[in-house]
Coordinates of C-alpha atoms in Angstrom, one line a residue:
Chain A
M1053 CA -22.9 -13.5 8.8
S1054 CA -23.7 -15.4 12.0
D1055 CA -27.5 -13.9 11.2
H1056 CA -28.5 -15.7 8.3
G1057 CA -28.0 -18.8 11.5
D1058 CA -30.4 -17.7 13.1
H1059 CA -33.3 -19.2 11.8
P1060 CA -36.8 -17.8 14.2
A1061 CA -36.6 -21.3 15.5
A1062 CA -33.4 -21.0 17.0
A1063 CA -34.5 -17.9 17.9
P1064 CA -34.6 -18.5 21.8
S1065 CA -30.5 -19.5 21.9
H1066 CA -29.7 -16.4 21.1
G1067 CA -29.7 -13.4 23.2
P1068 CA -30.4 -11.6 26.5
I1069 CA -33.8 -10.4 25.6
T1070 CA -35.0 -13.0 24.0
R1071 CA -38.0 -13.4 25.6
L1072 CA -39.1 -9.3 25.4
G1073 CA -39.8 -9.8 22.4
E1074 CA -39.5 -7.3 19.5
L1075 CA -40.9 -5.7 16.3
P1076 CA -39.6 -7.8 13.5
A1077 CA -36.5 -6.1 12.0
H1078 CA -38.7 -5.5 9.0
S1079 CA -41.6 -3.4 10.5
A1080 CA -42.3 0.0 7.9
A1081 CA -41.2 1.8 11.4
E1082 CA -37.1 0.3 10.3
A1083 CA -36.9 -1.2 7.3
H1084 CA -35.1 1.4 6.1
G1085 CA -31.1 1.2 5.1
A1086 CA -30.5 -2.3 5.4
G1087 CA -32.4 -5.0 7.2
H1088 CA -31.7 -7.5 4.8
A1089 CA -29.6 -10.1 6.9
A1090 CA -33.2 -10.4 9.4
E1091 CA -35.2 -10.8 6.4
D1092 CA -32.5 -13.3 5.2
A1093 CA -32.9 -15.5 8.3
G1094 CA -36.7 -15.4 8.4
H1095 CA -36.3 -17.1 4.9
D1096 CA -33.6 -19.7 4.0
G1097 CA -31.8 -19.5 7.1
H1098 CA -27.8 -20.7 5.2
G1099 CA -27.8 -20.4 1.9
A1100 CA -28.4 -17.0 0.1
G1101 CA -25.7 -15.9 3.1
D1102 CA -23.2 -15.7 0.2
G1103 CA -25.2 -13.0 -0.9
H1104 CA -22.5 -10.7 0.6
G1105 CA -19.1 -10.6 1.3
G1106 CA -17.8 -12.9 -1.5
I1107 CA -14.0 -12.5 -1.9
G1108 CA -13.5 -10.5 -5.1
K1109 CA -15.7 -7.6 -2.8
Y1110 CA -13.5 -7.9 -0.2
L1111 CA -10.1 -7.8 -2.5
L1112 CA -11.7 -5.1 -4.4
V1113 CA -12.3 -2.7 -0.9
F1114 CA -8.3 -4.5 0.2
L1115 CA -7.0 -2.2 -3.2
A1116 CA -9.4 0.7 -2.5
L1117 CA -8.0 0.4 0.5
C1118 CA -4.0 0.8 -0.6
A1119 CA -4.6 3.3 -3.3
L1120 CA -6.2 5.5 -0.4
T1121 CA -2.8 5.4 1.7
T1122 CA -0.8 5.9 -0.5
M1123 CA -3.4 8.7 -0.9
S1124 CA -2.6 10.4 2.2
F1125 CA 0.7 9.3 2.4
F1126 CA 1.0 10.8 -1.1
T1127 CA 1.3 14.8 2.0
Y1128 CA 4.3 13.6 2.6
S1129 CA 6.0 13.1 -0.7
S1130 CA 7.5 16.6 -2.3
L1131 CA 4.9 16.9 -5.0
W1132 CA 2.1 17.6 -2.7
P1133 CA 1.6 21.2 -3.5
W1134 CA 0.3 22.4 -0.4
K1135 CA 3.7 22.2 2.0
N1136 CA 3.1 25.4 3.7
E1137 CA -0.3 24.8 4.2
P1138 CA -0.8 22.2 6.5
H1139 CA -4.1 22.4 7.5
V1140 CA -4.6 21.1 3.7
G1141 CA -3.0 18.4 4.3
W1142 CA -4.5 17.8 7.7
A1143 CA -8.1 18.0 6.2
F1144 CA -7.4 15.4 3.6
M1145 CA -5.7 12.6 5.3
M1146 CA -8.2 13.3 8.4
A1147 CA -10.9 12.4 5.1
V1148 CA -8.9 10.3 3.8
S1149 CA -8.6 8.0 7.1
C1150 CA -12.3 8.7 6.9
T1151 CA -13.0 6.9 4.2
K1152 CA -11.2 4.1 5.3
A1153 CA -12.6 3.8 8.6
L1154 CA -16.6 3.0 6.4
L1155 CA -14.8 0.7 4.5
V1156 CA -13.3 -1.5 7.0
V1157 CA -16.1 -1.0 9.0
L1158 CA -19.3 -1.5 6.3
F1159 CA -17.3 -4.7 4.4
F1160 CA -14.9 -5.7 6.7
M1161 CA -16.7 -5.4 10.0
H1162 CA -19.5 -6.6 7.8
V1163 CA -22.5 -3.5 9.3
F1164 CA -22.6 -2.6 5.8
W1165 CA -24.2 -6.3 5.5
E1166 CA -26.0 -6.0 9.0
A1167 CA -29.5 -5.7 10.2
N1168 CA -30.7 -2.2 11.8
W1169 CA -29.6 -3.2 14.9
K1170 CA -25.9 -1.4 14.0
Y1171 CA -27.1 1.7 15.1
V1172 CA -28.7 0.9 18.2
L1173 CA -24.4 0.9 19.1
T1174 CA -22.5 2.3 16.4
I1175 CA -25.0 6.3 16.9
P1176 CA -24.6 6.1 20.7
A1177 CA -20.7 4.8 20.7
A1178 CA -19.5 7.0 17.7
M1179 CA -22.1 10.8 20.3
M1180 CA -20.3 9.1 22.7
A1181 CA -17.0 8.8 21.3
I1182 CA -17.3 12.8 20.1
F1183 CA -18.2 14.3 22.9
L1184 CA -15.6 12.5 25.0
A1185 CA -13.6 14.4 22.7
L1186 CA -14.9 17.8 23.0
M1187 CA -14.8 17.5 27.4
L1188 CA -11.7 17.2 26.3
V1189 CA -11.0 20.1 25.0
P1190 CA -10.9 22.8 27.9
D1191 CA -10.1 20.5 30.6
V1192 CA -6.3 19.7 28.9
G1193 CA -6.5 22.7 25.6
L1194 CA -6.6 25.7 28.1
R1195 CA -4.1 24.4 30.1
T1196 CA -1.4 25.0 27.4
R1197 CA -1.8 29.1 27.6
M1198 CA -2.3 29.1 31.4
V1199 CA 0.9 26.4 32.8
A1200 CA 2.0 26.0 36.6
Q1201 CA 5.4 28.7 36.6
E1202 CA 7.5 25.1 37.0
R1203 CA 5.5 24.0 33.9
E1204 CA 6.5 27.5 32.0
I1205 CA 10.6 27.0 33.2
H1206 CA 11.4 24.2 30.9
M1207 CA 8.9 23.6 28.2
A1208 CA 9.7 24.5 25.2
R1209 CA 8.3 28.0 23.3
P1210 CA 9.0 28.7 19.1
S1211 CA 11.9 31.0 20.3
D1212 CA 13.4 28.7 21.4
V1213 CA 13.0 26.0 17.6
R1214 CA 14.2 29.4 16.1
L1215 CA 17.1 29.4 18.4
L1216 CA 18.3 26.1 17.4
E1217 CA 18.5 27.1 14.3
Q1218 CA 19.9 29.7 14.4
A1219 CA 23.0 27.8 16.0
G1220 CA 22.7 25.0 13.6
E1221 CA 23.2 27.5 10.4
A1222 CA 26.2 29.3 12.8
Q1223 CA 27.8 26.1 13.1
L1224 CA 27.5 25.5 9.6
L1225 CA 29.4 28.5 8.4
S1226 CA 32.1 28.1 11.8
D1227 CA 32.5 24.0 11.6
P1228 CA 34.2 22.1 9.6
A1229 CA 37.9 22.9 9.0
G1230 CA 37.6 26.2 11.2
A1231 CA 39.5 24.7 13.9
H1232 CA 41.5 24.1 11.4
Chain B
M585 CA -40.5 -3.5 26.2
N586 CA -43.9 -5.8 25.6
A587 CA -43.2 -8.6 23.8
T588 CA -45.2 -6.5 20.5
A589 CA -46.3 -8.6 17.8
S590 CA -47.1 -6.4 14.7
A591 CA -48.7 -7.4 10.9
I592 CA -45.8 -7.2 8.6
P593 CA -46.2 -6.0 5.5
H594 CA -43.5 -6.7 3.4
D595 CA -43.7 -4.3 0.4
D596 CA -43.2 -1.6 2.2
H597 CA -39.1 -1.9 1.7
H598 CA -38.5 -3.0 -1.9
D599 CA -36.9 0.3 -2.3
H600 CA -33.5 -0.5 -0.3
G601 CA -33.1 -4.2 -2.2
G602 CA -30.2 -2.9 -3.9
A603 CA -27.5 -5.5 -3.9
H604 CA -29.4 -7.9 -2.4
D605 CA -32.2 -8.5 -4.8
S606 CA -31.6 -12.8 -5.2
H607 CA -34.3 -13.4 -1.9
G608 CA -36.3 -10.6 -2.9
D609 CA -39.4 -13.7 -3.2
H610 CA -40.9 -11.7 0.3
G611 CA -44.1 -11.3 -0.4
H612 CA -45.8 -15.5 -0.6
H613 CA -46.2 -15.5 2.7
G614 CA -47.7 -12.7 3.6
P615 CA -48.5 -10.3 6.4
V616 CA -47.5 -12.9 9.8
L617 CA -47.3 -12.2 12.9
Q618 CA -43.2 -12.8 13.8
Y619 CA -41.5 -13.0 17.1
Q620 CA -38.4 -11.7 17.1
P621 CA -35.7 -11.8 19.6
G622 CA -34.2 -8.2 20.5
L623 CA -30.8 -8.3 18.8
P624 CA -30.8 -10.0 16.1
L625 CA -27.7 -11.3 16.9
T626 CA -26.0 -14.1 18.2
R627 CA -24.9 -13.8 22.2
G628 CA -21.0 -14.0 21.4
K629 CA -21.1 -10.6 18.3
L630 CA -23.7 -8.4 20.8
I631 CA -21.2 -8.8 23.7
M632 CA -17.9 -8.1 21.4
W633 CA -20.4 -5.0 20.0
L634 CA -21.1 -4.1 23.3
F635 CA -17.3 -4.8 24.1
L636 CA -15.8 -2.7 20.7
S637 CA -18.1 -0.1 21.5
T638 CA -16.6 0.3 24.7
E639 CA -12.9 0.1 22.4
I640 CA -14.3 3.5 20.6
M641 CA -14.9 5.5 23.5
F642 CA -11.5 4.4 24.9
F643 CA -9.8 5.5 21.4
A644 CA -11.7 8.3 21.2
A645 CA -10.7 9.9 24.9
L646 CA -6.7 8.6 23.3
L647 CA -6.4 10.8 20.3
G648 CA -8.9 13.1 21.0
S649 CA -6.1 14.6 24.2
Y650 CA -4.2 13.5 21.7
V651 CA -5.2 15.9 19.3
V652 CA -5.5 18.7 22.2
L653 CA -2.6 18.4 23.5
R654 CA -1.5 18.3 19.8
F655 CA -2.6 21.4 19.3
G656 CA -2.8 23.3 22.7
A657 CA 1.1 22.8 22.8
P658 CA 2.9 26.0 21.5
V659 CA 5.6 23.8 20.0
W660 CA 5.6 20.2 18.8
P661 CA 8.2 18.3 17.3
K662 CA 8.6 17.5 13.2
P663 CA 8.6 13.8 12.8
H664 CA 11.7 14.1 11.7
H665 CA 13.4 15.6 14.6
V666 CA 11.7 13.0 16.5
H667 CA 13.1 9.9 14.4
L668 CA 10.3 9.0 12.8
S669 CA 9.8 7.2 9.4
E670 CA 6.7 8.7 7.5
P671 CA 8.0 5.2 5.2
I672 CA 8.2 2.4 7.7
G673 CA 4.6 3.6 9.4
A674 CA 3.4 3.2 5.9
F675 CA 4.3 0.0 5.5
N676 CA 2.1 -1.2 8.2
T677 CA -0.5 0.4 8.0
F678 CA -0.1 -2.0 5.2
V679 CA 1.0 -4.7 6.7
L680 CA -2.1 -4.4 8.9
I681 CA -4.8 -3.7 6.0
C682 CA -3.4 -7.4 4.9
S683 CA -4.3 -9.1 7.8
S684 CA -7.8 -7.4 7.6
V685 CA -8.1 -9.0 4.8
T686 CA -6.4 -12.6 5.4
I687 CA -8.8 -12.8 8.8
V688 CA -11.7 -12.3 6.7
L689 CA -10.5 -15.2 4.0
A690 CA -10.2 -17.3 7.6
L691 CA -13.6 -16.8 8.1
E692 CA -15.2 -16.4 4.5
A693 CA -13.4 -20.9 4.0
A694 CA -14.7 -21.4 7.4
K695 CA -17.6 -20.9 6.9
A696 CA -17.1 -23.0 3.1
N697 CA -15.8 -25.6 5.8
K698 CA -12.4 -25.5 3.7
Q699 CA -10.9 -25.7 7.0
S700 CA -6.6 -26.3 6.0
L701 CA -7.1 -23.1 3.7
A702 CA -9.0 -21.2 7.0
K703 CA -5.9 -22.7 9.1
L704 CA -3.8 -21.0 6.0
W705 CA -5.5 -16.9 6.3
M706 CA -5.9 -17.7 9.8
V707 CA -1.1 -18.5 9.8
L708 CA -1.5 -15.8 8.2
T709 CA -3.1 -13.5 9.5
L710 CA -1.0 -14.5 12.7
V711 CA 2.4 -14.4 10.6
L712 CA 1.7 -10.5 9.7
G713 CA 0.2 -9.5 13.3
V714 CA 4.3 -10.7 14.6
L715 CA 6.0 -8.5 11.4
F716 CA 3.6 -4.6 12.8
L717 CA 4.4 -5.9 16.0
G718 CA 8.4 -6.7 15.1
V719 CA 8.1 -3.3 12.7
K720 CA 6.6 -1.2 16.0
G721 CA 9.7 -2.2 18.4
Y722 CA 11.9 -2.1 15.5
E723 CA 10.8 1.6 16.4
Y724 CA 11.2 1.6 20.0
S725 CA 15.0 0.9 19.9
A726 CA 15.4 3.3 17.0
K727 CA 13.5 6.0 20.0
F728 CA 15.1 4.1 22.6
S729 CA 18.6 4.3 21.4
H730 CA 18.3 8.4 21.1
G731 CA 17.8 8.7 24.0
I732 CA 13.9 9.5 23.5
Y733 CA 12.5 7.4 26.8
P734 CA 8.1 7.7 28.2
W735 CA 9.2 8.2 31.5
S736 CA 12.0 10.8 32.6
P737 CA 14.7 9.0 34.3
R738 CA 15.9 7.3 31.6
S739 CA 14.5 9.7 28.8
R740 CA 17.5 12.3 27.7
V741 CA 15.3 14.6 26.9
F742 CA 15.2 18.4 27.0
E743 CA 12.4 21.0 26.0
K744 CA 15.1 23.5 25.2
P745 CA 18.9 24.5 25.6
D746 CA 18.4 26.2 29.2
L747 CA 21.0 26.1 32.3
Y748 CA 19.3 22.9 32.7
Y749 CA 20.3 21.1 29.9
G750 CA 23.6 22.8 30.1
S751 CA 24.5 21.1 32.9
A752 CA 22.9 18.0 32.4
V753 CA 25.5 18.0 29.3
R754 CA 28.3 18.8 32.1
A755 CA 26.8 16.0 34.5
R756 CA 27.1 13.8 32.0
L757 CA 30.4 14.5 30.3
G758 CA 31.8 13.6 34.3
E759 CA 30.4 10.5 34.8
P760 CA 33.8 8.5 35.4
E761 CA 33.0 5.9 31.8
I762 CA 32.6 9.0 30.1
I763 CA 36.4 10.7 30.9
D764 CA 37.3 6.8 30.7
R765 CA 36.2 6.9 27.3
L766 CA 36.7 10.6 26.0
K767 CA 40.4 10.7 27.4
A768 CA 41.0 7.4 25.1
L769 CA 39.2 9.0 22.1
D770 CA 41.5 12.3 22.7
E771 CA 44.6 9.6 22.8
T772 CA 43.9 7.9 19.8
A773 CA 46.0 8.5 16.7
E774 CA 44.0 10.6 13.6
T775 CA 44.4 8.4 11.1
E776 CA 42.6 4.9 12.9
L777 CA 39.4 7.8 12.5
S778 CA 37.3 8.5 9.9
A779 CA 37.2 12.0 8.9
E780 CA 34.0 12.1 9.9
Q781 CA 35.0 11.4 13.5
V782 CA 38.2 13.3 13.5
S783 CA 35.2 16.1 13.3
A784 CA 33.5 15.6 15.4
R785 CA 36.0 14.7 18.5
R786 CA 36.6 18.2 17.2
R787 CA 33.7 19.4 18.0
L788 CA 33.0 17.0 21.3
Q789 CA 36.8 19.4 23.0
Q790 CA 34.9 22.9 21.4
V791 CA 31.3 21.9 23.3
R792 CA 33.2 19.8 26.8
Q793 CA 35.1 24.2 26.4
M794 CA 31.3 25.6 26.0
V795 CA 29.9 23.5 28.6
V796 CA 31.8 24.5 31.6
S797 CA 33.1 28.1 30.2
P798 CA 32.7 31.0 32.9
D799 CA 31.2 32.7 30.5
Q800 CA 28.6 30.8 28.9
Q801 CA 26.1 32.3 26.6
P802 CA 22.6 31.6 25.9
F803 CA 23.6 30.7 22.5
D804 CA 26.0 28.3 23.3
L805 CA 23.2 26.5 24.8
A806 CA 21.9 26.2 21.6
V807 CA 24.8 25.2 19.7
I808 CA 26.0 23.0 21.5
A809 CA 22.1 21.4 21.7
D810 CA 22.6 21.2 17.9
Q811 CA 26.5 19.9 17.8
V812 CA 24.7 16.4 19.7
M813 CA 21.5 16.1 18.1
P814 CA 21.3 18.9 15.6
L815 CA 17.5 19.1 14.7
P816 CA 16.9 18.5 10.6
T817 CA 16.1 21.2 8.5
E818 CA 13.3 20.9 5.8
A819 CA 15.6 20.4 3.0
A820 CA 18.3 18.0 5.3
A821 CA 15.5 15.6 6.4
G822 CA 14.7 14.9 2.9
E823 CA 18.3 14.4 1.7
H824 CA 19.7 12.4 4.1
G825 CA 16.1 10.3 6.0
G826 CA 16.1 13.1 9.0
H827 CA 19.2 12.2 9.7
A828 CA 21.4 14.2 10.2
M829 CA 24.9 13.6 12.1
G830 CA 25.1 14.7 15.5
L831 CA 27.9 13.8 17.8
N832 CA 25.5 11.4 19.9
D833 CA 25.1 9.7 16.3
I834 CA 29.3 9.8 15.8
F835 CA 30.5 8.7 18.6
P836 CA 26.8 6.8 20.7
W837 CA 28.5 6.0 23.5
L838 CA 27.8 9.6 24.4
K839 CA 24.4 9.1 25.1
L840 CA 24.3 12.9 25.7
P841 CA 21.2 14.6 27.2
A842 CA 19.4 15.8 23.4
V843 CA 17.1 18.8 22.5
I844 CA 13.7 19.0 20.5
P845 CA 11.9 21.4 22.0
G846 CA 8.1 19.8 22.4
G847 CA 9.7 16.1 22.7
T848 CA 9.0 15.1 25.9
M849 CA 4.8 15.4 25.6
W850 CA 5.1 14.2 21.9
A851 CA 7.3 10.9 23.4
S852 CA 4.6 10.4 26.1
T853 CA 1.6 11.1 23.5
Y854 CA 3.4 8.7 21.1
F855 CA 3.9 6.2 23.4
L856 CA 0.7 5.7 25.7
L857 CA -1.2 5.8 22.0
T858 CA 1.4 3.0 20.4
G859 CA 1.4 1.6 23.1
F860 CA -1.9 1.0 23.6
H861 CA -2.2 0.3 20.4
A862 CA 0.5 -2.9 20.6
I863 CA -0.9 -4.1 23.7
H864 CA -4.5 -4.3 21.9
V865 CA -2.5 -6.5 19.0
L866 CA -1.0 -8.4 21.2
V867 CA -4.4 -9.2 22.5
G868 CA -5.6 -9.6 19.1
L869 CA -2.1 -12.5 18.0
I870 CA -3.1 -15.2 21.2
V871 CA -6.6 -15.0 20.3
F872 CA -5.3 -15.9 16.8
A873 CA -3.0 -18.7 18.6
I874 CA -6.0 -19.8 20.5
L875 CA -8.4 -20.4 17.2
L876 CA -5.7 -21.5 15.6
M877 CA -5.9 -24.8 18.2
Y878 CA -9.6 -25.9 16.8
R879 CA -10.6 -27.4 13.4
L880 CA -11.9 -24.1 11.5
G881 CA -14.9 -25.3 9.8
P882 CA -18.3 -23.8 10.2
K883 CA -19.2 -25.0 13.8
R884 CA -16.6 -22.7 14.5
A885 CA -17.3 -19.3 12.2
G886 CA -18.8 -17.4 15.5
M887 CA -15.6 -17.4 16.8
I888 CA -13.6 -16.0 14.2
E889 CA -15.7 -13.7 13.3
N890 CA -15.4 -12.1 16.9
A891 CA -12.3 -12.3 16.7
G892 CA -11.9 -10.3 13.6
L893 CA -14.3 -8.3 14.4
Y894 CA -11.8 -7.0 16.8
W895 CA -8.9 -7.5 14.8
H896 CA -10.6 -4.8 12.0
F897 CA -10.9 -2.9 14.9
V898 CA -7.0 -2.6 15.6
D899 CA -7.1 -1.8 12.1
L900 CA -9.2 1.2 12.4
V901 CA -7.8 2.6 15.5
W902 CA -4.6 2.6 13.0
I903 CA -6.3 3.6 11.0
F904 CA -6.2 7.0 12.4
L905 CA -3.0 7.0 14.5
F906 CA -0.6 6.8 11.3
P907 CA -1.7 9.9 9.6
L908 CA -2.1 11.9 13.1
L909 CA 1.2 10.1 14.9
Y910 CA 3.5 10.7 11.5
L911 CA 1.8 12.4 9.3
F912 CA 0.4 15.7 10.7

């Protein structure tokens, strides 16, 4: 977006590392992908900036997002065929969520049209995020297998759920008119 | 890095032109020496993206711990056990998606110098954000009314129907305020009560006897817990919107401790995740309110874009939170 306003003449005004200089964004090494924004900047600054975006595209993305939300909500409805296999639903919902996230990032956040700087920020952040989550596995996940005695006293087990369910069933038999 | 100037052969990137062939006349200035700033974006946007990448890690840590805790836990409550309503969650998802669209439209309008239109979209974004928070607040109050709090002195959730639970019920029934109300309830004529209340009163009397009974069996505690707040079964959940009527529902003043297996850990993660997300929404709303004080013309497009980037990120987090919290 604002890239389109970046005339080379205005370059010194934007960015802390201006003076260090840099390969032009569309040099051979990094030209693949989507270096257009920077090119636009070199060419005509503003005029062609409306080449991307456009209200029609945004509405299309919006409709896609709504459809995807309905799809993940569909797992909750009674029509969902894999009621007894929750993993199917989870995988499906995560796929839907990732698609939605991708749509938002690419189009609403304009990353699709950005220059190659986007990889500089997003790839390390994504890797850090994944490592972060992975590092939690031994820290937190194993704690529920090896619990403190105090916690063990109070924590629920599947047997407690069964007990409650049995209580519910028993109550249905004895309850309403039973006392009278 | 050194100031590197390189000759740019302009023809080597034709393969990616795709949607952008409108500026296909690259060839005309041939190889030139061209200096570019380190990252071809404005300072504000660079800072916003750096901030967002830290935010990605922040929420990745939260979501990661949630997933690890959720799948590591021996028991995790079903959404109905903790009174979560999937349609409400889906509605909130829809609200946030709409607000993402309106902020993008505000940016487009500002760039086209349609200031009043930009303002309209911005106001709409603000309204949608407030609506989201309002729905969230309603959901929170529903949790609170069922005794589900993230911290322990207020929380009335117990993990299992054990002796600790039994003594907590006994303690609650022994509170002076409750003793008075129970007495009043006992003395109320049956004609003044609905059939449901009459039945509930009878069951409450049984519970009061069971909880102080000297020959109390472990199963009795499960029966008490079921009476206070039954765990909806899969079938009942579909029929009654997940809301089975326990003593706590019929006599809201009772506020008896309830058993939700896995409920305490669930409450901690739910309130932490949605709470941090709600704080982010609130910050976004403050930013929008500040932006509304300016003329939203092309001059402010950068600011609107940065606010929008942040807002889309908030939307993004919810896109993952909704299925993880409501549908898993």
